[in-house]
Each structure stands twice: as structure tokens, then as C-alpha cells.
Coordinates of C-alpha atoms in Angstrom, one line a residue:
X1 CA 108.1 32.9 55.3
X2 CA 107.6 35.8 52.8
X3 CA 106.9 34.9 49.2
X4 CA 109.4 35.5 46.4
X5 CA 107.4 38.3 45.0
X6 CA 105.6 40.9 47.1
X7 CA 104.0 44.2 45.9
X8 CA 102.1 47.1 47.4
X9 CA 100.9 50.5 46.3
X10 CA 101.6 53.8 48.1
X11 CA 99.3 56.7 47.8
X12 CA 101.2 60.0 47.6
X13 CA 99.8 63.5 47.5
X14 CA 102.1 65.8 45.7
X15 CA 100.0 69.0 46.1
X16 CA 99.7 71.8 43.5
X17 CA 103.3 72.6 42.9
X18 CA 106.1 70.8 41.0
X19 CA 107.7 68.4 43.5
X20 CA 110.4 65.9 44.3
X21 CA 109.1 63.6 47.0
X22 CA 111.5 61.4 48.9
X23 CA 110.2 57.8 49.0
X24 CA 113.3 56.2 50.6
X25 CA 111.7 55.6 54.0
X26 CA 108.6 54.2 52.4
X27 CA 110.7 51.8 50.3
X28 CA 112.6 50.6 53.3
X29 CA 109.5 50.2 55.4
X30 CA 108.1 48.0 52.7
X31 CA 111.3 46.0 52.5
X32 CA 111.4 45.5 56.2
X33 CA 108.4 43.2 55.9
X34 CA 108.6 42.1 52.2
X35 CA 112.3 41.2 52.1
X36 CA 112.6 39.9 55.6
X37 CA 116.4 40.0 55.5
X38 CA 116.7 38.5 52.0
X39 CA 118.6 39.7 49.0
X40 CA 116.7 40.7 45.8
X41 CA 115.4 43.6 43.8
X42 CA 113.1 46.4 44.5
X43 CA 111.2 47.9 41.6
X44 CA 109.6 51.3 42.1
X45 CA 107.0 52.1 39.4
X46 CA 104.7 55.1 38.9
X47 CA 101.8 54.2 36.7
X48 CA 101.2 57.8 35.5
X49 CA 101.9 59.4 32.1
X50 CA 103.2 62.6 33.8
X51 CA 105.5 61.5 36.7
X52 CA 108.8 59.7 37.1
X53 CA 111.2 58.1 39.5
X54 CA 114.7 59.4 40.2
X55 CA 117.6 58.4 42.4
X56 CA 119.3 61.5 43.6
X57 CA 120.5 63.4 46.6
X58 CA 117.9 65.4 48.5
X59 CA 118.0 68.1 51.1
X60 CA 121.1 69.9 49.7
X61 CA 119.3 71.6 46.9
X62 CA 119.7 68.8 44.3
X63 CA 116.0 68.3 44.2
X64 CA 115.3 71.9 43.5
X65 CA 118.1 71.8 40.9
X66 CA 116.4 68.9 39.1
X67 CA 113.2 70.8 38.9
X68 CA 115.0 73.9 37.6
X69 CA 116.7 71.8 34.9
X70 CA 113.5 70.2 34.0
X71 CA 111.9 73.7 33.8
X72 CA 114.7 74.8 31.4
X73 CA 114.5 71.6 29.3
X74 CA 110.7 71.5 29.3
X75 CA 109.3 75.0 29.7
X76 CA 105.6 75.3 30.7
X77 CA 104.3 77.2 27.7
X78 CA 102.1 76.6 24.6
X79 CA 104.7 74.9 22.3
X80 CA 103.2 71.4 22.9
X81 CA 100.6 69.6 20.8
X82 CA 99.2 68.0 23.9
X83 CA 97.2 71.0 25.3
X84 CA 94.6 69.9 27.8
X85 CA 95.0 70.9 31.4
X86 CA 96.9 73.9 32.8
X87 CA 99.1 75.9 30.4
X88 CA 102.2 73.9 29.5
X89 CA 100.7 70.6 30.6
X90 CA 102.1 69.0 27.5
X91 CA 105.6 69.1 29.0
X92 CA 104.4 66.9 31.8
X93 CA 103.7 64.2 29.3
X94 CA 107.2 64.4 28.0
X95 CA 108.7 64.1 31.5
X96 CA 108.8 60.3 31.6
X97 CA 111.1 60.2 28.6
X98 CA 113.7 62.1 30.7
X99 CA 112.8 60.9 34.2
X100 CA 111.6 57.3 33.7
X101 CA 108.5 56.1 35.6
X102 CA 110.5 53.2 37.2
X103 CA 113.7 52.2 38.9
X104 CA 115.0 48.8 39.9
X105 CA 117.3 48.8 42.9
X106 CA 119.4 46.2 44.7
X107 CA 118.4 44.9 48.1
X108 CA 121.0 43.2 50.3
X109 CA 120.1 41.5 53.6
X110 CA 116.7 43.2 53.4
X111 CA 118.2 46.7 53.2
X112 CA 118.0 49.0 50.2
X113 CA 121.5 49.4 48.8
X114 CA 121.8 53.1 48.0
X115 CA 124.9 55.2 48.0
X116 CA 125.5 57.5 50.9
X117 CA 123.6 60.5 49.5
X118 CA 121.2 58.7 47.3
X119 CA 117.4 58.8 47.8
X120 CA 114.5 57.3 45.8
X121 CA 112.2 60.1 44.7
X122 CA 108.9 60.7 42.9
X123 CA 109.3 63.5 40.4
X124 CA 106.0 65.2 39.6
X125 CA 105.7 68.4 37.5
X126 CA 102.0 67.9 36.8
X127 CA 100.1 70.5 39.0
X128 CA 96.8 69.2 37.7
X129 CA 96.9 65.8 39.5
X130 CA 98.1 65.8 43.1
X131 CA 97.1 62.2 43.8
X132 CA 99.7 59.7 42.8
X133 CA 100.2 56.0 43.1
X134 CA 103.6 54.4 43.4
X135 CA 103.9 50.6 43.1
X136 CA 106.7 48.9 45.1
X137 CA 107.6 45.3 44.2
X138 CA 110.1 43.1 45.8
X139 CA 111.5 40.1 44.1
X140 CA 113.9 37.9 46.1

């Protein structure tokens, strides 16, 4: 019988561009084993100071729209006090205040309970660090 709390870490390569990476299948694959048909909560956490987790529609342009809005809100220029890395990298450190580094989602009968068009996504605007970790934890 599965334990009440199970966790794993995904390694995700986001490349050298700003990205929205859909993690929904990875989350459900984890739940297939960890939840084993039970109800509970899935927590998705990104232990990075320059990335976040969003629940949004993908594939219809919403992911690109999110990146465009973030670019408008947080331009990659020299206005930031945090100045190491590529130009405008300071904005990447502000990102988690807008797109938080975590999401907690309901699991019913071992299945992630998302709306029809919702996906769980890693949002990464930091072109300097393409190697990300995402912790998935099930409590049920």
C-alpha cells in the first residue's frame, strides 16, 4: 500500500529561451503510482529563485501570451539592481512574485482534477540556467 506522503524530483531542461513547459503528463504519471487511486493533494514546487509554476491552457497560444505579458511587465533591461548573468536577469528574480514557485492541486481517485483546458506548467524566463528541478509531492 502506498504511503500517505510520497515525493519525487523531475529534471527538466528548458533550453536557452524563455519557456512554458507542460508538466501535466509528468504529474499524472507520478500520481498513477503515488496516489494509487486515492484522493489527496499534489504539490508542485520549483526550488529555484527564477522560475514558477502556473496552471493555464497550453497549445492555443496562451503559453506564448503569458511570456509576452511577462516580458511587458518585466522587461529584460538594465533597470534592476540584481545584475549578474545575462542582461535583464534581475527580472528573472522578480518572476516568482508574479508566477509563484508552487501550486497545490486536488487529486480525486488518483487523477489530477484540472479543468478541461488547464495544464500544469513550469514557467522559466531565465536563459542562464536551462537545468531545472521540479518536486512533485502527493499527500493523501
